[in-house]
Coordinates of C-alpha atoms and ligand atoms in Angstrom, one line a residue:
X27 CA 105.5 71.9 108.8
X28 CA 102.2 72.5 110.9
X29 CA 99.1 72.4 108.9
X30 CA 97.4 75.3 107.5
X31 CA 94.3 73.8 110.7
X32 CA 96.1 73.6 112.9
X33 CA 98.1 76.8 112.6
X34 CA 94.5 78.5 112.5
X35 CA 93.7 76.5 115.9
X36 CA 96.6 77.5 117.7
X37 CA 95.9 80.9 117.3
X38 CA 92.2 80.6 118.3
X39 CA 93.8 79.0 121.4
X40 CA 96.6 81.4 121.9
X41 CA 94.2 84.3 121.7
X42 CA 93.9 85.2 125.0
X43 CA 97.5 84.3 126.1
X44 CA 99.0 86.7 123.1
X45 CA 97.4 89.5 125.5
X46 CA 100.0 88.7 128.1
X47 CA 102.4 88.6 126.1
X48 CA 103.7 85.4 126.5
X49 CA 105.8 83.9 123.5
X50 CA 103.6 81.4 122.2
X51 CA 101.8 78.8 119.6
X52 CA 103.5 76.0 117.8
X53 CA 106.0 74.7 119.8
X54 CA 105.3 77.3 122.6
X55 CA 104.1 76.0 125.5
X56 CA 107.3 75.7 126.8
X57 CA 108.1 79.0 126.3
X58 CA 104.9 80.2 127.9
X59 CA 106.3 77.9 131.3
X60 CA 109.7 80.4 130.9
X61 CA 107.7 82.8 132.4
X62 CA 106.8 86.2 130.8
X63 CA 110.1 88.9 130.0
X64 CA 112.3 86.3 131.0
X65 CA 115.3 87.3 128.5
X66 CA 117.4 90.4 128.9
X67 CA 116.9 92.2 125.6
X68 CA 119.9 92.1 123.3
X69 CA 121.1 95.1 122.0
X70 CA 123.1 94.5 118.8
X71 CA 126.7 95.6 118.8
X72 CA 127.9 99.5 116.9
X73 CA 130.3 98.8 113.9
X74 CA 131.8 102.1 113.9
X75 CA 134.2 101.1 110.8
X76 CA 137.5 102.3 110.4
X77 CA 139.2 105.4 109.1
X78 CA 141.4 104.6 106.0
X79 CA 142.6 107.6 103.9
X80 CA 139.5 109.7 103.0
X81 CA 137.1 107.0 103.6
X82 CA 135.0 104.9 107.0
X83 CA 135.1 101.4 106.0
X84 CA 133.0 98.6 107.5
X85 CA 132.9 95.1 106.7
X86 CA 129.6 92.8 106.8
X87 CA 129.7 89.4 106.7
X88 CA 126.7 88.0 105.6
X89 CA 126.4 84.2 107.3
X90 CA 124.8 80.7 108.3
X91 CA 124.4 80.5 112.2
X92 CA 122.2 79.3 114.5
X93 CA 120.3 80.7 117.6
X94 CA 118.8 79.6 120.5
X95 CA 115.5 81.3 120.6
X96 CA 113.9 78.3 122.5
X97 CA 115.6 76.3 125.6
X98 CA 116.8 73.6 123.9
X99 CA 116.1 74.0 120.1
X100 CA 118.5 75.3 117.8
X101 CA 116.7 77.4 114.9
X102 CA 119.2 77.9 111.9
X103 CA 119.6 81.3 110.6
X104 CA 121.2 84.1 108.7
X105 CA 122.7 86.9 110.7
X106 CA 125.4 89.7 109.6
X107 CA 129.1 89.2 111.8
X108 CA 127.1 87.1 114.0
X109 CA 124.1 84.3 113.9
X110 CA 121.0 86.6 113.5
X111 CA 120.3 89.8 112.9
X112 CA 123.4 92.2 112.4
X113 CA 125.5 95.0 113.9
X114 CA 124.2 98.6 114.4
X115 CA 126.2 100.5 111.7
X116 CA 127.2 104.1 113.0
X117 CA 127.3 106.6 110.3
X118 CA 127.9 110.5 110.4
X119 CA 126.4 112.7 107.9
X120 CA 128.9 114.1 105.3
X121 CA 131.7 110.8 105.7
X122 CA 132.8 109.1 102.9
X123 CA 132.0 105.4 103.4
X124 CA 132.7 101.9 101.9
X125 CA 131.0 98.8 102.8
X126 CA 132.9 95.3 102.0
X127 CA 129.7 93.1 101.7
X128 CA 130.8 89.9 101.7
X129 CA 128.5 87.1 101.3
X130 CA 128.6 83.2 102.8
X131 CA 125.3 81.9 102.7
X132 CA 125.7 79.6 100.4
X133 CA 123.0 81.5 97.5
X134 CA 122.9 84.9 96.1
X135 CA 121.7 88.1 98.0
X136 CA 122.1 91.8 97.7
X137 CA 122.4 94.7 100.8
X138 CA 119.7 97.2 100.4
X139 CA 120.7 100.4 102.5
X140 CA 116.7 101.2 103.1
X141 CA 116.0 104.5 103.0
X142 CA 119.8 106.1 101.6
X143 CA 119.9 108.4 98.7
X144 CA 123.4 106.6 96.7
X145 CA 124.1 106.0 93.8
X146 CA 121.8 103.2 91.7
X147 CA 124.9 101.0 91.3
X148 CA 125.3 100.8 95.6
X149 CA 121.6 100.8 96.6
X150 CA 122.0 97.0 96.6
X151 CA 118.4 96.4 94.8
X152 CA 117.7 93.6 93.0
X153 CA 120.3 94.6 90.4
X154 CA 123.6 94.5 92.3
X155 CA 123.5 90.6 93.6
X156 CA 126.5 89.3 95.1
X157 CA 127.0 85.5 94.7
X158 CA 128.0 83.1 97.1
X159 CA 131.8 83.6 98.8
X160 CA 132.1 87.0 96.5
X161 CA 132.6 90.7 98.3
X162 CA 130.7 93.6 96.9
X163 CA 131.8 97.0 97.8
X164 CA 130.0 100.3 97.4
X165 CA 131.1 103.6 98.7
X166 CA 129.2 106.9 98.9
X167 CA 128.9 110.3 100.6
X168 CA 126.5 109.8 103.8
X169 CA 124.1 112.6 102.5
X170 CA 121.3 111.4 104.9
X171 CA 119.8 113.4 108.0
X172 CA 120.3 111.9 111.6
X173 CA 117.5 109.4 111.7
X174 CA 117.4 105.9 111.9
X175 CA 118.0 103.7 109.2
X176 CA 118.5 100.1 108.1
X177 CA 120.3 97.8 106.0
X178 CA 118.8 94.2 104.9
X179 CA 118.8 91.7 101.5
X180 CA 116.5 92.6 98.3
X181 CA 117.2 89.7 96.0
X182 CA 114.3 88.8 93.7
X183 CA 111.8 87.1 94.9
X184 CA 113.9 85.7 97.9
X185 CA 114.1 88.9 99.8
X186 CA 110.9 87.9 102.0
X187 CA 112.7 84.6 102.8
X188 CA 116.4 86.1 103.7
X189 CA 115.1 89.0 105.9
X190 CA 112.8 86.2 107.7
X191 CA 116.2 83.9 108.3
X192 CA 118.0 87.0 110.0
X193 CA 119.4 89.3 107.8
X194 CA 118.7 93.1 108.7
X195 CA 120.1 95.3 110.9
X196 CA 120.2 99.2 112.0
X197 CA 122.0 102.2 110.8
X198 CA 121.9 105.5 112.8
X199 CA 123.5 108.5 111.4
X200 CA 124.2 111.6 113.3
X201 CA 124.4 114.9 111.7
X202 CA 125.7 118.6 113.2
X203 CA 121.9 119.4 114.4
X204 CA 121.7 116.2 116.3
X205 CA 125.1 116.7 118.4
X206 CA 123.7 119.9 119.1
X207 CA 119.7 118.4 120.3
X208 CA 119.9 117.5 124.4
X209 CA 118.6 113.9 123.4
X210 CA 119.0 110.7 125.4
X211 CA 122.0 109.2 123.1
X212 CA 124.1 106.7 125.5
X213 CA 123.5 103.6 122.9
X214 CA 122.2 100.7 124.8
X215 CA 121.5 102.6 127.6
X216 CA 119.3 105.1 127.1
X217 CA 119.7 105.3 123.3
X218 CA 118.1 101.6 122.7
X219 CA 117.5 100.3 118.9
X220 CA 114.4 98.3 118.6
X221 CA 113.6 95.9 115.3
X222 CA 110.0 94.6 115.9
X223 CA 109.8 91.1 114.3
X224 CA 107.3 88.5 114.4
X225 CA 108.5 84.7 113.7
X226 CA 106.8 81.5 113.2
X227 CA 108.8 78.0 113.9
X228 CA 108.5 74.4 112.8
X229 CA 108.3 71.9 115.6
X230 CA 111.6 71.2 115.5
X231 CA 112.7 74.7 116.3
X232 CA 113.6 75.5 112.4
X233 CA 111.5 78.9 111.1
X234 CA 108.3 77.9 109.3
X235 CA 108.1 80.4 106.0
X236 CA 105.1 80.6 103.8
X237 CA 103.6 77.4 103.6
X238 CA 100.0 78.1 101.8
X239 CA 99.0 80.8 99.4
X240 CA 97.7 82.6 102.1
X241 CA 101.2 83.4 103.7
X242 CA 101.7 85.3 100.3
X243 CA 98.7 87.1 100.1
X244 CA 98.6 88.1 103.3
X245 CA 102.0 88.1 104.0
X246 CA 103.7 86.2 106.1
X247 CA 103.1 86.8 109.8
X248 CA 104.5 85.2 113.1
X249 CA 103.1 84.2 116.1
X250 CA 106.0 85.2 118.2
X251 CA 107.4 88.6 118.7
X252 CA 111.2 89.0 118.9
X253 CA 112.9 92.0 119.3
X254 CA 116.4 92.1 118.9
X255 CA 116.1 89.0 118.2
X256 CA 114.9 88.1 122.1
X257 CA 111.9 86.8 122.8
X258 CA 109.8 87.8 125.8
X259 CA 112.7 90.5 126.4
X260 CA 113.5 92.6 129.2
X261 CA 115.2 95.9 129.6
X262 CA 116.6 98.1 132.8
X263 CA 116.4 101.5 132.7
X264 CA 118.8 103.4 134.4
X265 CA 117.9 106.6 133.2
X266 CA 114.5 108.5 134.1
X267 CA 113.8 109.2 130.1
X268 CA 114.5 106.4 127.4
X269 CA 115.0 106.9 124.0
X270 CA 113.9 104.0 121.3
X271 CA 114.4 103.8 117.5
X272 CA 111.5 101.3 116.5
X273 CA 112.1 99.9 113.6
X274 CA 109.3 97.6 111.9
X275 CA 112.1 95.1 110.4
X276 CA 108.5 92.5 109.8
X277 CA 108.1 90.7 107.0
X278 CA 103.9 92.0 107.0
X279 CA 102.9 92.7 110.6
X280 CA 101.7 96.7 111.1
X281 CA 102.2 97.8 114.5
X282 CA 99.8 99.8 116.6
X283 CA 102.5 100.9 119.4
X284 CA 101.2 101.8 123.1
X285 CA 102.5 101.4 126.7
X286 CA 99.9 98.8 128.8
X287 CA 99.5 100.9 131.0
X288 CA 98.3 104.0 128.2
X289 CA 101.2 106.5 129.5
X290 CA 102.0 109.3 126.9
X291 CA 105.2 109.7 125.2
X292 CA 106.8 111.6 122.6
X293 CA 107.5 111.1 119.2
X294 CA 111.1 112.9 117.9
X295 CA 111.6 111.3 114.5
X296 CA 110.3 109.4 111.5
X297 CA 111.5 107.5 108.5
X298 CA 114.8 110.1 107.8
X299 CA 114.7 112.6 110.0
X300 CA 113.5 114.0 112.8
X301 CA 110.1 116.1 113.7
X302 CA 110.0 119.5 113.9
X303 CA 108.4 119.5 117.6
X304 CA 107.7 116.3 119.3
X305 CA 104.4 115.2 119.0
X306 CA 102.8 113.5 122.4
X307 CA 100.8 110.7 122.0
X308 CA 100.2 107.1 123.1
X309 CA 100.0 105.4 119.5
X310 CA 101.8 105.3 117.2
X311 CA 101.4 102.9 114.4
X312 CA 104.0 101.6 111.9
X313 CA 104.1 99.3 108.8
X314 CA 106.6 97.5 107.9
X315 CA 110.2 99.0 107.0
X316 CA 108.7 102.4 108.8
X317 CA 110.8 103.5 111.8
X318 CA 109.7 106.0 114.8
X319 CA 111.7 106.9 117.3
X320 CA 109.8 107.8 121.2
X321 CA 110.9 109.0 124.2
X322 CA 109.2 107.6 127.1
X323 CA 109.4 109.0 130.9
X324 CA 109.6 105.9 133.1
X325 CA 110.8 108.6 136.2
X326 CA 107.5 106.6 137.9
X327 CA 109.7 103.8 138.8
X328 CA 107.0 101.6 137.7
X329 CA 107.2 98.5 135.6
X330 CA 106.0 99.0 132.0
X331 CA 105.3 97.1 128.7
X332 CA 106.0 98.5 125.3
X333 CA 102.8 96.4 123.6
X334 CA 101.6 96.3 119.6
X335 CA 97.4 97.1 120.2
X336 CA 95.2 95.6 117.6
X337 CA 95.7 97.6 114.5
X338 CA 92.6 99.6 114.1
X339 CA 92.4 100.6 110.3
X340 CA 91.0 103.8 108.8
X341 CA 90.0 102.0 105.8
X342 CA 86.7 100.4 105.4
X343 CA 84.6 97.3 105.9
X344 CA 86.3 94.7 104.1
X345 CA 90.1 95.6 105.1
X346 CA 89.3 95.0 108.5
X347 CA 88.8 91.5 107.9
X348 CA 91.4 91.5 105.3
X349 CA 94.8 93.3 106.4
X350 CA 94.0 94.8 110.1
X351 CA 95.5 93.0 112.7
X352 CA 92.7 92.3 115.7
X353 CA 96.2 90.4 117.5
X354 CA 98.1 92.1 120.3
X355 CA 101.4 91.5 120.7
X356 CA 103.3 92.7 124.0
X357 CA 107.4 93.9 122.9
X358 CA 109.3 94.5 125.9
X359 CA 108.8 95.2 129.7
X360 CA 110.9 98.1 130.8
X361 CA 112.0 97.9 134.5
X362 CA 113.2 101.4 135.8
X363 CA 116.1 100.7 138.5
X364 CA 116.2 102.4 142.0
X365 CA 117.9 105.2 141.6
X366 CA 117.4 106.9 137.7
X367 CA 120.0 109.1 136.5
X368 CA 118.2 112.0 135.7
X369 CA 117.3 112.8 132.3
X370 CA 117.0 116.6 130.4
X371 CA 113.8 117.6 129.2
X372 CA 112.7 117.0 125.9
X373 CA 113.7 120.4 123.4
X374 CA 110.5 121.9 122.9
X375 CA 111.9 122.5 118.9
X376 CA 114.2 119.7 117.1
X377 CA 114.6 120.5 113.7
X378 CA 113.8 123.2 110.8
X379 CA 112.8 120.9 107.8
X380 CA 113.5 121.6 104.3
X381 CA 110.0 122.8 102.6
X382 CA 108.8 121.1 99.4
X383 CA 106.0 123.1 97.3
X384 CA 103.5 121.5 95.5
X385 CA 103.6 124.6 92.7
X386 CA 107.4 123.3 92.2
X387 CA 106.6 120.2 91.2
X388 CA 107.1 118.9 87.7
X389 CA 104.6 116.3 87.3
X390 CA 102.3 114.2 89.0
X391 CA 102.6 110.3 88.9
X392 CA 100.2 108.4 89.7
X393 CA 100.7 104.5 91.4
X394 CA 97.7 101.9 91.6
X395 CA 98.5 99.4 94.1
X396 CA 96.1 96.1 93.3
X397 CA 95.9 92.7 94.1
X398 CA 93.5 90.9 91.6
X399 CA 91.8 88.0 93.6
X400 CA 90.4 85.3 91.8
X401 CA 90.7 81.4 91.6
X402 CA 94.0 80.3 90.1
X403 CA 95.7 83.1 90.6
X404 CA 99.0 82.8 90.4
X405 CA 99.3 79.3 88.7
X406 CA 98.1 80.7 85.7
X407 CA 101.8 82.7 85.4
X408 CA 100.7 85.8 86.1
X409 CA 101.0 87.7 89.6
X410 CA 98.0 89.1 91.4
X411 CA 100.0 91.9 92.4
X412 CA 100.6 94.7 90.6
X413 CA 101.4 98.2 90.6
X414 CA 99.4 100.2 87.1
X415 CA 98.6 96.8 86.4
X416 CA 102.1 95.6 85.9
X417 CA 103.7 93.1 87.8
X418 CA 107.7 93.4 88.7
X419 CA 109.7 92.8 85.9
X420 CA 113.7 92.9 85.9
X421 CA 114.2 94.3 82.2
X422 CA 111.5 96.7 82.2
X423 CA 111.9 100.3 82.8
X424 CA 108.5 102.0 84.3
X425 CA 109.5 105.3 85.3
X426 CA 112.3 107.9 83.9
X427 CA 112.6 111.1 86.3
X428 CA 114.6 113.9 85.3
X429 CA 117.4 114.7 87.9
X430 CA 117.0 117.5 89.9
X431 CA 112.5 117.4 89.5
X432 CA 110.5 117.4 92.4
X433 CA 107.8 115.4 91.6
X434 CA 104.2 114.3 93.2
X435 CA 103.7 110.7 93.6
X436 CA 99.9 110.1 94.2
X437 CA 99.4 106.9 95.3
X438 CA 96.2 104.8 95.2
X439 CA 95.1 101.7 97.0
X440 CA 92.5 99.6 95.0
X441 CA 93.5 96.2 97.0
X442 CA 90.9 95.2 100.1
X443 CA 94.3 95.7 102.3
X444 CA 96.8 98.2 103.3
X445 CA 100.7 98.4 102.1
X446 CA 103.6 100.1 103.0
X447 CA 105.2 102.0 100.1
X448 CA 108.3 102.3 99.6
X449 CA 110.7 103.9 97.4
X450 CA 114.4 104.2 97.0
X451 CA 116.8 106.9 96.7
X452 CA 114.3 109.9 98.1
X453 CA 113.2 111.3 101.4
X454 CA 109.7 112.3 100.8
X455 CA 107.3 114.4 102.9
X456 CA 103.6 113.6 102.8
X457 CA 101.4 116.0 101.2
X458 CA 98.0 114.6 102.1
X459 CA 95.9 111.5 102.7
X460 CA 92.6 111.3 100.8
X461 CA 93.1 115.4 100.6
X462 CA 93.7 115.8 104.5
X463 CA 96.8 116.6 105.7
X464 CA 98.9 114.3 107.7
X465 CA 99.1 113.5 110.9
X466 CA 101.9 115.5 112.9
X467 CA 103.8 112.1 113.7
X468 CA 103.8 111.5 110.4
X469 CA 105.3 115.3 109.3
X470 CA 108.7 114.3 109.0
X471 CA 110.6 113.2 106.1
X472 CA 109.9 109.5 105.4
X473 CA 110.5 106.8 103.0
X474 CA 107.7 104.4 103.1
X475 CA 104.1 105.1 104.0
X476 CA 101.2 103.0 104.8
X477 CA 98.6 103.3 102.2
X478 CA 95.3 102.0 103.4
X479 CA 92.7 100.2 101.5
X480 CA 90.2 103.3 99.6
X481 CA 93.0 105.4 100.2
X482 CA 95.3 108.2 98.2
X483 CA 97.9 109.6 99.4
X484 CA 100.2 112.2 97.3
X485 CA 103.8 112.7 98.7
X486 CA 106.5 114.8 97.4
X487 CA 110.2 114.8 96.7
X488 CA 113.3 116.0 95.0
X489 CA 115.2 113.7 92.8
X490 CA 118.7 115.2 93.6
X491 CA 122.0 114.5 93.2
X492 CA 122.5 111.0 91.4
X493 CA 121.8 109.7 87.6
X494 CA 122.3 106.8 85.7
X495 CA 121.1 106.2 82.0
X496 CA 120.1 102.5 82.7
X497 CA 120.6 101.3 86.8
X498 CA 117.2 101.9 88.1
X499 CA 116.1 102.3 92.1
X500 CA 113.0 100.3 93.3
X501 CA 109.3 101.5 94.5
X502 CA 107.9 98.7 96.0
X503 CA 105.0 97.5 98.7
X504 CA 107.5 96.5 101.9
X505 CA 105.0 93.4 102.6
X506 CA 108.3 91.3 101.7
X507 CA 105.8 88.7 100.4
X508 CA 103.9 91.5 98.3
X509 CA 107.1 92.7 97.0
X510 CA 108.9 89.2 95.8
X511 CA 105.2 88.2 94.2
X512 CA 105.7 91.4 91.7
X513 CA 104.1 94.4 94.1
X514 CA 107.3 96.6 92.5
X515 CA 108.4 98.6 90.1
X516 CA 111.4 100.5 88.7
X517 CA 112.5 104.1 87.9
X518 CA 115.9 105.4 86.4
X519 CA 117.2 109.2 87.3
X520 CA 117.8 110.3 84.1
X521 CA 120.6 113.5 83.4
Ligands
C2O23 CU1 113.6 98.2 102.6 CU2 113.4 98.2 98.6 O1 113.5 98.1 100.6
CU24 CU1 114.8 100.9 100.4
CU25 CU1 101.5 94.9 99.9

């Protein structure tokens, strides 16, 4: 394992060279020789499942591989039907679906389906963990808007480490108003799913995950950006407008998302569904386990970089040293071909979205994120992070909604760094951010949101559908690191 100085060196040396975007540190210099965008990007394979009677099965394998992310090193991994990463699972709103999980990694995991609304008993959380060589199945109704979703382990304090090893992968689901939307949807072609992922790797080639306190309470970043699982990748645009589903699938790393060369695009969809009108812009930032999907006009013919800017953070002073991310990262080069199939123009209206009123709601919760720094923390037993004070615990209960509620969640960040908050079961829409509304990227229905340091922010939901008198669903910070050190809590839906 490199040395906590020397891993600080190499990125005071790789600076610079992270600005071009070449694949670097560690072991890199040999990827920096392979030129930069030397690898086609990978798109990952659609499961579409199987009909059988009334429901659309799909089986996931979860198993041990190995990938060659480096000429000449093998790095061992996790992936899902394959070495790393997994399928893109094709769901349609309204389908009855199972899922035969079966695991072979040789420990216990679960499958989270991140941002579903199931039943507590199929979310997958920490609760429903399926040892080594057994099959879990859950089946539900697909009650999710078209948006873009994703599937990947949550096993107690271990799901930092499986996610890191390979294990996530996408899930799109269509619905009636997205047949109907004139949208780039030709997957892999014009339709392209994209998990942002940074990795750091042993000189061997093996990953390199959390190797000093600071990994945890920073959360473990890379200094190599994959995406798809390819570094330095490639794509070729046949099509004059593209269409990409970003998904943050990082461990810690925000994402401040641009083109090099600052060209607008358009922003269609968040978290779990899509905007009401697209919103043009050339940033857009997500945290990890947030998802955006763009369309970008590359009709110029002209080479262009998808690239992570620094992440400049609304919250003050000492976050900016703490979480902010002064490191760019660039993604993917997209090279147009000749001749572009034309593409239609973007629908000037995409969705009417459900309205949630604040003088509906039946109470007001309040969350305070915290991370109490201090010398010996965590050796003396007890976890720095908390949520209300209260570190994640599997046989405690924190929160009973009543089904059917719509309830405020007021969120508060007292920690000197952002987090991504996440909770299961519910699309929410976000009411305000310390008492301003939101951002219109950020108006669609979403289930995680970047709280940043000094900063409220109140969202709203409806707690439809599903209750159980003791299986609870998670909220949780989706810094994987945050989340397995005790940044999580639990809430049953009660009848
Ligand atoms: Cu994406 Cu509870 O996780
Ligand atoms: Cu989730
Ligand atoms: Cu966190």
């Amino acid at each position: 394992m490199p040395t906590r100085r020397s891993v600080l060196k190499t990125i005071l040396v790789g600076g610079t060279a992270i600005m071009t975007g070449q694949a670097l540190p560690i072991f890199g210099r040999e990827a920096s020789a392979a030129s930069k965008f030397s690898n086609m990007l990978k798109i990952p394979p659609l499961l579409h499942g199987e009909k059988q009677g009334m429901e659309r099965v799909y089986d996931l394998r979860l198993q041990r591989g190995n990938a060659r992310f480096f000429k000449g090193y093998l790095t061992p991994t996790l992936g899902v039907n394959g070495n790393f990463l997994g399928p893109t699972v094709k769901m349609r709103t309204g389908e009855d679906v199972r899922l035969n999980v079966t695991n072979t990694i040789g420990e216990s995991t679960t499958l989270h389906w991140h941002g579903f609304h199931v039943p507590a008993k199929y979310d997958g959380g920490p609760h429903q963990v399926i040892s080594d060589r057994k099959t879990w199945s859950p089946h539900f109704k697909v009650m999710q808007m078209a948006a873009t979703y994703w599937y990947h382990p949550h096993m107690m304090h271990k799901t930092g480490e499986h996610v890191w090893r390979g294990l996530a992968g996408f899930i799109i689901v269509e619905d009636n108003i997205s047949d109907k939307l004139n949208l780039p949807r030709d997957y892999g072609v014009n339709d392209i799913p994209l998990v942002l992922q940074d990795r750091r790797f042993n000189r061997e080639g093996s990953f390199s995950y959390v190797s000093s306190m600071h990994d945890v309470m920073m959360g473990m970043k890379g200094d190599t950006m994959l995406v798809n699982g390819t570094i330095a990748p490639y794509f070729e645009a046949k099509t004059q407008k593209l269409r990409l589903r970003l998904l943050n699938g990082s461990n810690a790393r925000f994402y401040n998302i641009g083109f090099d060369d600052e060209r607008l695009f358009h922003q269609i969809a968040t978290d779990g569904s899509f905007l009401e009108t697209p919103f043009e812009t050339n940033r857009i930032q997500i945290g990890p386990g947030e998802r955006a999907e763009i369309i970008v006009d590359v009709s110029d013919n002209k080479h262009v970089v998808l690239r992570s800017y620094p992440v400049v953070s609304s919250g003050m002073g000492m976050g900016r040293r703490m979480g902010s991310d002064m490191r760019g990262f660039d993604c993917l080069e997209i090279r147009p071909t000749a001749k572009l199939r034309p593409s239609p123009k973007i629908p000037a209206n995409l969705i009417v979205l459900p309205k949630l009123k604040e003088t509906e709601a039946a109470i007001t919760r309040r969350f305070k994120l915290e991370m109490r720094m201090g010398p010996g923390m965590m050796f003396g037993g007890s976890s720095p992070f908390r949520i209300n004070g209260k570190s994640m615990k599997l046989s405690r209960i924190d929160e009973v909604v009543k089904l059917g509620d719509t309830e405020i969640w007021e969120i508060e960040n007292n920690s000197p760094m952002p987090h991504p908050f996440h909770i299961h079961d519910i699309q929410f829409l976000i009411l305000d951010r310390n008492g301003r509304p939101p951002s219109p990227g950020e108006r669609g229905f979403k289930d995680t949101v970047t709280v940043n340091q000094a900063e409220t922010v109140r969202i709203i939901a409806k707690f439809a559908d599903y209750a159980d008198p003791e299986k609870p669903y998670m909220y949780h910070c989706h810094i994987l690191e945050h989340e397995d050190a005790g940044m999580m809590g639990q809430f049953i839906v009660k009848a």
